[in-house]
Amino acid sequence: MTKFAMMSDAHHDIKTLASDCLQMHMLFGAFTPDQCGFRPRTVVLHGESGVGKSALARTVLLYWARGELYPSLFSYAFFLHAGEIQSRQESSFIELISREWPDSLVPVMDILSQPERLLFVVDGFDDLDVAFKEDDTHLCDDWAEKQPMSVLMHSLLKKVLLPEASLIITVRDVGVESLQAVVTSPRYLLVEGMSMERRTQLFLEHMKNEHQKIQVLHSVVDNDQLFGKCQVPAVWWLICQALQMQEASGKSLPHTCQILTGLYVTFVAHQLTPRDAFGCCLSLEERAVLKAFCRMAMEGVWGTKFVFYGDDLHVHGLTPSELCALFHMDILLPDGPGERCYTFLHPSLQEFCAALYYILEGLEREWEPHPLFVENIRTLMELKQISINAYLLQVKRFLFGLMNKEVMRVLENLLGCAFPAVLKRALLHWVCLLGQQAHTTTPQDFLDCFYCLFETQDEEFVRLALNGFQAVWLSINRRMDLLVSSYCLQHCQCLWKIQMDVRDIFSEDEVTEAWPMIPQGMQTKVLVEDWWENLCLVLSTHPNLRQLDLSGSILNKYAMRTLCMKLRQPTCKIQNLIFKNAQITFGLQYLWRTVIINHSIKYLNLEGTHLKDEDMGMVCEALRHPSCMLESLRLDHCGLTHTCCLLISQILVTATRLKSLSLTGNTVTHQGVTPLCDALKASECTLKKLVLGDCGLTAAGCQDLASALISNQRLTHLYLSTNNLGSEGVNLLCRALKLFSCALRRLILNECNLDVISCSFLALALTGNRHLTHLSLSMNPLGDDGMILLCEAIAEPSCHLQDLELVKCHLTATCCKKLSFVITRSKHLRSLDLATNALGDGGMAALCEGLKQRQGSLRRLGLEACDLTSDCCEALSLALSCNQSLTSLNLMRNNFSPEGIMKLCPAFAHPNSNLQIIGLWKWQYPAQVRKLLEEVQLLKPHVVIGDGWYTFEEEDRYWWKN
């Protein structure tokens, strides 16, 4: 993709600002063959709305007409304005280009005789109402045949009509994806707006108040969204006008620059000209015109329509003269040849008017549901759809901004009436939807919500809206995100967990390009440093925050130092710190000092952080310090080798408060296991949980581990997954497990190359072990024979196993009769996961015999991807109707038909059933089935039916993740 920037002139005429190209020579090579010899026939000019794409497209024709651009490539060039074309009826392509010809005699045959020398500039793809079809059966290749305009334009863009001709197409960034489905092998050119330096220079020239100049500049530059919008000349002009108006009224401009809605309200309110006797508010007639105007804007945004015609005005009862009388200047501007269509000064102005419509409508209706729900936004999924549409997203933010008290005062004075309270209740409902389902809410959803609330600048409203938020996940990609997040997080009173992915916002970027434009003596510290410090302060003083997750973040030395300094404050209550795959190497020294000073920090996760020998020295020093209260440390995938294990062994002996250590993904090998096990044997070692997954261990290291298990009475959790232990290694471990002195309670042996022989060793160990309660053998080829051996042991009264994980263990229906016997016989087994085993309907039928008993011990059963079909649903339904102990059942990724699920629904709703969690992807079934599942949830509100089965009770099952 090639970029080129638009250059603005010194004066403030919007079209002039967008008309000249700083690097016009970039277009000279637009149709030049690339290194492989391919010459594009389609060039796409894309960029933000109003950035100057149309002006550039017209400049192309001007340069061509002068013979300065493409003189040897094209003999004829035509400018096709999408908005103007859209107003026409059926036509042939010959008639279409004839209308563009300056003379009455059109040399049609001469024009079409050499199609390879034709250039068509199509301006405004977004505004084409082209009914694109996947089958392309309605396309036209005959330029003389009359067709609807949508067919002609689709045929031209698809290269069915005049395939040898060349095209230049302008499109907004948000429309590029739709265009990609139409054009063939295009070359994309990004049209950027005014440069950072030029915007800075113009702001300095525009602001007259020397005292506020530098404060306003910093507020605008650090507000990424606002300053980004200012690269569009029309938006820059609008914001400058609003700032000038607010400066004249004596308002605090730096604060104003952070609230986009306030600037737009100032601009629009100034354009309106009240005509009543007192000249202070709109008359009823003027308000009716404004409401109709805003309704047209609203319907346009919902329908992604940004070009309007006379018919559109007529439908809404509007006339150009009424609009001219209402506004000082035309907010709706004539556009295109002959001025047969209209567009807003900028799409963002249309979005603001769309938001204002809901306010105007609400003034006249005091009923529930509020007009905000005309578009049926009642569920979280429907609300998220708004965020996908960039235009609707901005409308939503404007709606919240209109709740700002100062904005409300301006509008109430203008409209002559007060805002009804029902407006705020409707917006509160939107926010509460996110808070109620935080586990399914994306970082972008949370951030969008925060930006909406930030626009209100109403602390009481924000506190009420965020009252139910207990967990938040944010992606901090821009500087302004820091300010917005700080503002909202301090009002999340019930927040106890936050995850933030802070990207590289601290390094020098294009903002530094603007620095030479600022006069000496006016340059100050960038606001991002203040905003980051303030965010860290909010986190460290939050009374209920217990977990801070900065996984994936990029924090330089300054950022880490600032964060750690705040975390050392006595007010900090954070217990869990997570830096998984974060780039924090240069600030680790500050972190270890913080762990010593802050007695609240109990858990630290540095997974994916490469640690050097000197780093491990600091780890050892920190954990051995008598003030360090750290209980759990994760050093997964930190690039550690067996040479580091000697130092780690010293930590285990001296750090008496450390209870959990994870070294997954490090090259420990049997050489490193030896010093670790020596430390475990020491009486001073208090470790309870040890994770050595994927550490290159073999049977050679199991002898040391077995010896440690015998000597150590405190170690209760051992994780050895993804190590090639084999039956020999398991045999060594089982010798320890059989002894009464072994206190191990949970053993994880996933993907350890275990087979039927391994199962025989484990079976013997289970029959004599009263401590082991959780065993995971997933992703081992145990087979039915191995499973039968295990079943015989688990069914014995002496076996106290409670949780058995057997995911993907090559099991079939053959072993299900034995499993059913275990379900019936065992008094201790509470959880059994058989996912991804080909049990089939026959195996399910056997399991159902065991499930039929009313009072069993099994609470949780996993049957995901077990090759089940609807043929087993009747038996399963009967078993579930009888079973009163099962509370959690996973049926995901099986081949159930709608009829099969319909058989299960009565069992889910049965009074005897105590199911609370059901793993099913509801959306794969038709509406009738979904309705039945929803009726189950209405009858039993505590029942959860969804695809998040493995997320529930995670702490109990996946202890090594904590």
Short mmCIF file of N, CA, C and O in Angstrom, two decimals, residues 90-180:
data_model
loop_
_atom_site.label_atom_id
_atom_site.label_comp_id
_atom_site.label_asym_id
_atom_site.label_seq_id
_atom_site.Cartn_x
_atom_site.Cartn_y
_atom_site.Cartn_z
N GLU A 90 -33.08 3.72 -15.14
CA GLU A 90 -32.41 2.82 -16.08
C GLU A 90 -31.73 3.60 -17.20
O GLU A 90 -32.19 4.67 -17.62
N SER A 91 -30.61 3.06 -17.64
CA SER A 91 -29.85 3.72 -18.69
C SER A 91 -28.90 2.71 -19.30
O SER A 91 -28.57 1.69 -18.69
N SER A 92 -28.47 3.00 -20.53
CA SER A 92 -27.38 2.22 -21.11
C SER A 92 -26.07 2.92 -20.75
O SER A 92 -26.07 4.09 -20.37
N PHE A 93 -24.97 2.20 -20.89
CA PHE A 93 -23.69 2.81 -20.54
C PHE A 93 -23.34 3.91 -21.52
O PHE A 93 -22.70 4.90 -21.16
N ILE A 94 -23.76 3.75 -22.77
CA ILE A 94 -23.52 4.80 -23.77
C ILE A 94 -24.23 6.09 -23.36
O ILE A 94 -23.65 7.18 -23.43
N GLU A 95 -25.49 5.97 -22.89
CA GLU A 95 -26.22 7.15 -22.44
C GLU A 95 -25.57 7.78 -21.21
O GLU A 95 -25.54 9.00 -21.06
N LEU A 96 -25.03 6.94 -20.35
CA LEU A 96 -24.39 7.44 -19.14
C LEU A 96 -23.19 8.32 -19.46
O LEU A 96 -23.07 9.44 -18.94
N ILE A 97 -22.31 7.85 -20.33
CA ILE A 97 -21.11 8.65 -20.62
C ILE A 97 -21.45 9.81 -21.56
O ILE A 97 -20.73 10.82 -21.57
N SER A 98 -22.54 9.69 -22.30
CA SER A 98 -22.94 10.79 -23.19
C SER A 98 -23.36 12.01 -22.38
O SER A 98 -23.15 13.15 -22.79
N ARG A 99 -23.97 11.75 -21.21
CA ARG A 99 -24.39 12.87 -20.36
C ARG A 99 -23.18 13.65 -19.86
O ARG A 99 -23.28 14.82 -19.54
N GLU A 100 -22.03 12.98 -19.75
CA GLU A 100 -20.82 13.64 -19.26
C GLU A 100 -20.07 14.38 -20.37
O GLU A 100 -19.12 15.10 -20.08
N TRP A 101 -20.51 14.17 -21.62
CA TRP A 101 -19.77 14.77 -22.75
C TRP A 101 -20.15 16.24 -22.90
O TRP A 101 -21.34 16.59 -22.83
N PRO A 102 -19.18 17.13 -23.10
CA PRO A 102 -19.48 18.58 -23.13
C PRO A 102 -20.26 19.01 -24.36
O PRO A 102 -20.94 20.04 -24.33
N ASP A 103 -20.17 18.28 -25.49
CA ASP A 103 -20.87 18.66 -26.72
C ASP A 103 -22.05 17.74 -26.97
O ASP A 103 -22.17 16.67 -26.39
N SER A 104 -22.91 18.18 -27.90
CA SER A 104 -24.08 17.37 -28.24
C SER A 104 -23.71 16.16 -29.08
O SER A 104 -24.37 15.12 -29.02
N LEU A 105 -22.66 16.30 -29.92
CA LEU A 105 -22.21 15.17 -30.73
C LEU A 105 -21.16 14.37 -29.97
O LEU A 105 -20.06 14.86 -29.71
N VAL A 106 -21.52 13.15 -29.62
CA VAL A 106 -20.63 12.31 -28.83
C VAL A 106 -20.00 11.26 -29.74
O VAL A 106 -20.72 10.47 -30.37
N PRO A 107 -18.67 11.22 -29.84
CA PRO A 107 -18.01 10.22 -30.70
C PRO A 107 -17.98 8.86 -30.03
O PRO A 107 -16.92 8.35 -29.63
N VAL A 108 -19.16 8.25 -29.90
CA VAL A 108 -19.28 7.02 -29.14
C VAL A 108 -18.39 5.92 -29.68
O VAL A 108 -17.65 5.25 -28.95
N MET A 109 -18.44 5.71 -30.99
CA MET A 109 -17.68 4.60 -31.57
C MET A 109 -16.18 4.82 -31.40
O MET A 109 -15.44 3.87 -31.17
N ASP A 110 -15.76 6.07 -31.53
CA ASP A 110 -14.34 6.36 -31.35
C ASP A 110 -13.92 6.11 -29.90
O ASP A 110 -12.83 5.59 -29.63
N ILE A 111 -14.79 6.49 -28.98
CA ILE A 111 -14.49 6.29 -27.55
C ILE A 111 -14.36 4.81 -27.22
O ILE A 111 -13.40 4.38 -26.56
N LEU A 112 -15.34 4.02 -27.70
CA LEU A 112 -15.39 2.61 -27.32
C LEU A 112 -14.53 1.70 -28.19
O LEU A 112 -14.41 0.51 -27.90
N SER A 113 -13.95 2.27 -29.23
CA SER A 113 -13.13 1.43 -30.13
C SER A 113 -11.82 1.02 -29.48
O SER A 113 -11.22 0.02 -29.85
N GLN A 114 -11.36 1.80 -28.52
CA GLN A 114 -10.12 1.47 -27.81
C GLN A 114 -10.37 1.51 -26.30
O GLN A 114 -9.96 2.44 -25.60
N PRO A 115 -11.05 0.50 -25.76
CA PRO A 115 -11.42 0.52 -24.33
C PRO A 115 -10.20 0.55 -23.41
O PRO A 115 -10.29 1.03 -22.29
N GLU A 116 -9.05 0.06 -23.90
CA GLU A 116 -7.86 0.06 -23.05
C GLU A 116 -7.33 1.47 -22.81
O GLU A 116 -6.49 1.69 -21.93
N ARG A 117 -7.83 2.47 -23.60
CA ARG A 117 -7.39 3.84 -23.43
C ARG A 117 -8.46 4.71 -22.75
O ARG A 117 -8.47 5.93 -22.87
N LEU A 118 -9.35 4.03 -22.01
CA LEU A 118 -10.41 4.74 -21.27
C LEU A 118 -10.09 4.74 -19.78
O LEU A 118 -9.64 3.74 -19.22
N LEU A 119 -10.35 5.87 -19.12
CA LEU A 119 -10.20 5.99 -17.68
C LEU A 119 -11.52 6.46 -17.09
O LEU A 119 -12.06 7.49 -17.50
N PHE A 120 -12.05 5.71 -16.13
CA PHE A 120 -13.27 6.09 -15.42
C PHE A 120 -12.91 6.34 -13.96
O PHE A 120 -12.36 5.47 -13.28
N VAL A 121 -13.22 7.55 -13.50
CA VAL A 121 -13.00 7.89 -12.09
C VAL A 121 -14.36 7.80 -11.40
O VAL A 121 -15.26 8.60 -11.67
N VAL A 122 -14.52 6.81 -10.53
CA VAL A 122 -15.77 6.58 -9.80
C VAL A 122 -15.61 7.15 -8.39
O VAL A 122 -14.87 6.59 -7.56
N ASP A 123 -16.27 8.23 -8.12
CA ASP A 123 -16.10 8.94 -6.84
C ASP A 123 -17.21 8.58 -5.87
O ASP A 123 -18.38 8.85 -6.13
N GLY A 124 -16.86 7.93 -4.78
CA GLY A 124 -17.83 7.64 -3.72
C GLY A 124 -18.46 6.28 -3.81
O GLY A 124 -19.70 6.17 -3.86
N PHE A 125 -17.65 5.22 -3.82
CA PHE A 125 -18.20 3.87 -3.88
C PHE A 125 -19.20 3.63 -2.76
O PHE A 125 -20.20 2.92 -2.95
N ASP A 126 -18.95 4.18 -1.57
CA ASP A 126 -19.83 3.95 -0.42
C ASP A 126 -21.27 4.38 -0.70
O ASP A 126 -22.20 3.83 -0.11
N ASP A 127 -21.44 5.35 -1.59
CA ASP A 127 -22.77 5.91 -1.82
C ASP A 127 -23.52 5.21 -2.95
O ASP A 127 -24.61 5.63 -3.32
N LEU A 128 -22.92 4.15 -3.50
CA LEU A 128 -23.60 3.39 -4.55
C LEU A 128 -24.51 2.35 -3.92
O LEU A 128 -24.08 1.55 -3.10
N ASP A 129 -25.76 2.38 -4.29
CA ASP A 129 -26.70 1.37 -3.81
C ASP A 129 -26.66 0.18 -4.77
O ASP A 129 -27.59 -0.09 -5.51
N VAL A 130 -25.54 -0.53 -4.74
CA VAL A 130 -25.33 -1.63 -5.69
C VAL A 130 -25.73 -2.93 -5.02
O VAL A 130 -25.16 -3.31 -4.01
N ALA A 131 -26.72 -3.58 -5.57
CA ALA A 131 -27.18 -4.85 -5.01
C ALA A 131 -26.26 -5.97 -5.48
O ALA A 131 -26.53 -6.70 -6.41
N PHE A 132 -25.12 -6.10 -4.83
CA PHE A 132 -24.12 -7.08 -5.25
C PHE A 132 -24.61 -8.50 -4.97
O PHE A 132 -25.04 -8.82 -3.88
N LYS A 133 -24.49 -9.32 -5.98
CA LYS A 133 -24.90 -10.72 -5.87
C LYS A 133 -23.68 -11.62 -5.96
O LYS A 133 -22.75 -11.36 -6.71
N GLU A 134 -23.72 -12.70 -5.19
CA GLU A 134 -22.59 -13.61 -5.21
C GLU A 134 -22.49 -14.36 -6.55
O GLU A 134 -21.41 -14.70 -6.99
N ASP A 135 -23.64 -14.61 -7.19
CA ASP A 135 -23.60 -15.41 -8.41
C ASP A 135 -23.29 -14.58 -9.66
O ASP A 135 -22.98 -15.13 -10.71
N ASP A 136 -23.34 -13.25 -9.56
CA ASP A 136 -23.02 -12.35 -10.67
C ASP A 136 -23.86 -12.63 -11.92
O ASP A 136 -23.46 -12.32 -13.04
N THR A 137 -25.06 -13.20 -11.77
CA THR A 137 -25.86 -13.56 -12.95
C THR A 137 -26.53 -12.36 -13.60
O THR A 137 -26.94 -12.45 -14.76
N HIS A 138 -26.60 -11.24 -12.90
CA HIS A 138 -27.31 -10.08 -13.45
C HIS A 138 -26.36 -9.04 -14.03
O HIS A 138 -26.79 -7.92 -14.30
N LEU A 139 -25.11 -9.38 -14.21
CA LEU A 139 -24.17 -8.43 -14.76
C LEU A 139 -24.37 -8.26 -16.26
O LEU A 139 -24.91 -9.13 -16.94
N CYS A 140 -23.90 -7.12 -16.77
CA CYS A 140 -24.14 -6.76 -18.17
C CYS A 140 -22.81 -6.46 -18.86
O CYS A 140 -21.98 -5.73 -18.32
N ASP A 141 -22.60 -7.02 -20.06
CA ASP A 141 -21.38 -6.75 -20.83
C ASP A 141 -21.66 -5.98 -22.12
O ASP A 141 -20.76 -5.78 -22.94
N ASP A 142 -22.92 -5.53 -22.29
CA ASP A 142 -23.32 -4.81 -23.50
C ASP A 142 -23.52 -3.33 -23.14
O ASP A 142 -24.42 -2.97 -22.39
N TRP A 143 -22.65 -2.44 -23.69
CA TRP A 143 -22.74 -1.02 -23.32
C TRP A 143 -23.96 -0.32 -23.89
O TRP A 143 -24.27 0.79 -23.50
N ALA A 144 -24.67 -1.00 -24.84
CA ALA A 144 -25.85 -0.37 -25.45
C ALA A 144 -27.14 -0.82 -24.77
O ALA A 144 -28.21 -0.26 -25.04
N GLU A 145 -27.07 -1.80 -23.89
CA GLU A 145 -28.27 -2.36 -23.26
C GLU A 145 -28.66 -1.54 -22.04
O GLU A 145 -27.83 -1.20 -21.21
N LYS A 146 -29.95 -1.22 -21.93
CA LYS A 146 -30.43 -0.45 -20.79
C LYS A 146 -30.54 -1.35 -19.55
O LYS A 146 -31.07 -2.45 -19.63
N GLN A 147 -30.01 -0.84 -18.45
CA GLN A 147 -30.00 -1.59 -17.20
C GLN A 147 -30.17 -0.61 -16.03
O GLN A 147 -29.90 0.59 -16.17
N PRO A 148 -30.59 -1.09 -14.87
CA PRO A 148 -30.56 -0.23 -13.69
C PRO A 148 -29.13 0.24 -13.42
O PRO A 148 -28.17 -0.45 -13.75
N MET A 149 -29.02 1.42 -12.82
CA MET A 149 -27.69 1.98 -12.57
C MET A 149 -26.83 1.05 -11.70
O MET A 149 -25.61 0.97 -11.87
N SER A 150 -27.46 0.35 -10.76
CA SER A 150 -26.70 -0.55 -9.90
C SER A 150 -26.05 -1.66 -10.70
O SER A 150 -24.90 -2.05 -10.44
N VAL A 151 -26.76 -2.16 -11.72
CA VAL A 151 -26.21 -3.23 -12.56
C VAL A 151 -25.07 -2.70 -13.41
O VAL A 151 -24.02 -3.35 -13.56
N LEU A 152 -25.25 -1.51 -13.99
CA LEU A 152 -24.19 -0.93 -14.82
C LEU A 152 -22.92 -0.70 -14.01
O LEU A 152 -21.81 -1.07 -14.45
N MET A 153 -23.05 -0.11 -12.82
CA MET A 153 -21.87 0.18 -12.02
C MET A 153 -21.21 -1.09 -11.51
O MET A 153 -19.98 -1.21 -11.46
N HIS A 154 -22.04 -2.06 -11.13
CA HIS A 154 -21.48 -3.34 -10.68
C HIS A 154 -20.71 -4.01 -11.82
O HIS A 154 -19.61 -4.56 -11.62
N SER A 155 -21.27 -3.96 -13.01
CA SER A 155 -20.62 -4.57 -14.17
C SER A 155 -19.31 -3.88 -14.51
O SER A 155 -18.32 -4.53 -14.89
N LEU A 156 -19.30 -2.55 -14.37
CA LEU A 156 -18.07 -1.80 -14.65
C LEU A 156 -16.98 -2.13 -13.62
O LEU A 156 -15.83 -2.38 -13.99
N LEU A 157 -17.36 -2.14 -12.35
CA LEU A 157 -16.38 -2.40 -11.30
C LEU A 157 -15.87 -3.83 -11.35
O LEU A 157 -14.70 -4.10 -11.04
N LYS A 158 -16.74 -4.77 -11.75
CA LYS A 158 -16.38 -6.18 -11.81
C LYS A 158 -15.58 -6.53 -13.07
O LYS A 158 -15.14 -7.67 -13.23
N LYS A 159 -15.38 -5.57 -13.96
CA LYS A 159 -14.66 -5.77 -15.21
C LYS A 159 -15.39 -6.72 -16.16
O LYS A 159 -14.78 -7.41 -16.96
N VAL A 160 -16.72 -6.76 -16.03
CA VAL A 160 -17.53 -7.48 -17.01
C VAL A 160 -17.83 -6.54 -18.17
O VAL A 160 -17.79 -6.94 -19.34
N LEU A 161 -18.10 -5.29 -17.88
CA LEU A 161 -18.31 -4.24 -18.88
C LEU A 161 -16.99 -3.50 -19.08
O LEU A 161 -16.38 -3.04 -18.10
N LEU A 162 -16.53 -3.45 -20.33
CA LEU A 162 -15.27 -2.79 -20.67
C LEU A 162 -14.11 -3.26 -19.77
O LEU A 162 -13.51 -2.49 -19.02
N PRO A 163 -13.79 -4.55 -19.82
CA PRO A 163 -12.75 -5.08 -18.92
C PRO A 163 -11.37 -4.49 -19.15
O PRO A 163 -10.53 -4.51 -18.25
N GLU A 164 -11.12 -3.96 -20.37
CA GLU A 164 -9.78 -3.39 -20.65
C GLU A 164 -9.62 -1.98 -20.11
O GLU A 164 -8.50 -1.45 -20.03
N ALA A 165 -10.73 -1.33 -19.73
CA ALA A 165 -10.67 0.05 -19.24
C ALA A 165 -10.03 0.11 -17.86
O ALA A 165 -9.96 -0.87 -17.13
N SER A 166 -9.54 1.31 -17.51
CA SER A 166 -8.92 1.52 -16.20
C SER A 166 -9.87 2.30 -15.29
O SER A 166 -10.66 3.13 -15.76
N LEU A 167 -9.77 2.03 -14.00
CA LEU A 167 -10.66 2.64 -13.01
C LEU A 167 -9.85 3.27 -11.88
O LEU A 167 -8.84 2.73 -11.45
N ILE A 168 -10.32 4.43 -11.43
CA ILE A 168 -9.87 5.01 -10.17
C ILE A 168 -11.12 5.15 -9.31
O ILE A 168 -12.09 5.80 -9.71
N ILE A 169 -11.11 4.51 -8.14
CA ILE A 169 -12.29 4.46 -7.28
C ILE A 169 -11.95 5.09 -5.94
O ILE A 169 -10.91 4.78 -5.34
N THR A 170 -12.80 5.98 -5.45
CA THR A 170 -12.62 6.53 -4.10
C THR A 170 -13.58 5.84 -3.15
O THR A 170 -14.74 5.57 -3.50
N VAL A 171 -13.11 5.55 -1.95
CA VAL A 171 -13.93 4.84 -0.96
C VAL A 171 -13.42 5.20 0.43
O VAL A 171 -12.23 5.42 0.64
N ARG A 172 -14.36 5.29 1.37
CA ARG A 172 -13.95 5.50 2.75
C ARG A 172 -13.30 4.23 3.29
O ARG A 172 -13.57 3.13 2.83
N ASP A 173 -12.49 4.39 4.33
CA ASP A 173 -11.81 3.23 4.92
C ASP A 173 -12.80 2.15 5.35
O ASP A 173 -12.54 0.96 5.20
N VAL A 174 -13.93 2.57 5.91
CA VAL A 174 -14.91 1.60 6.41
C VAL A 174 -15.57 0.83 5.28
O VAL A 174 -16.21 -0.20 5.52
N GLY A 175 -15.44 1.31 4.04
CA GLY A 175 -16.07 0.62 2.91
C GLY A 175 -15.12 -0.24 2.10
O GLY A 175 -15.52 -0.88 1.13
N VAL A 176 -13.83 -0.27 2.51
CA VAL A 176 -12.83 -1.02 1.73
C VAL A 176 -13.17 -2.50 1.68
O VAL A 176 -13.04 -3.15 0.64
N GLU A 177 -13.62 -3.05 2.80
CA GLU A 177 -13.92 -4.49 2.83
C GLU A 177 -15.02 -4.85 1.85
O GLU A 177 -14.95 -5.87 1.16
N SER A 178 -16.06 -4.01 1.75
CA SER A 178 -17.14 -4.27 0.79
C SER A 178 -16.62 -4.16 -0.64
O SER A 178 -17.01 -4.94 -1.51
N LEU A 179 -15.74 -3.20 -0.87
CA LEU A 179 -15.20 -3.00 -2.22
C LEU A 179 -14.33 -4.17 -2.63
O LEU A 179 -14.30 -4.55 -3.82
N GLN A 180 -13.61 -4.77 -1.69
CA GLN A 180 -12.71 -5.88 -2.01
C GLN A 180 -13.43 -7.04 -2.64
O GLN A 180 -12.84 -7.79 -3.44
#
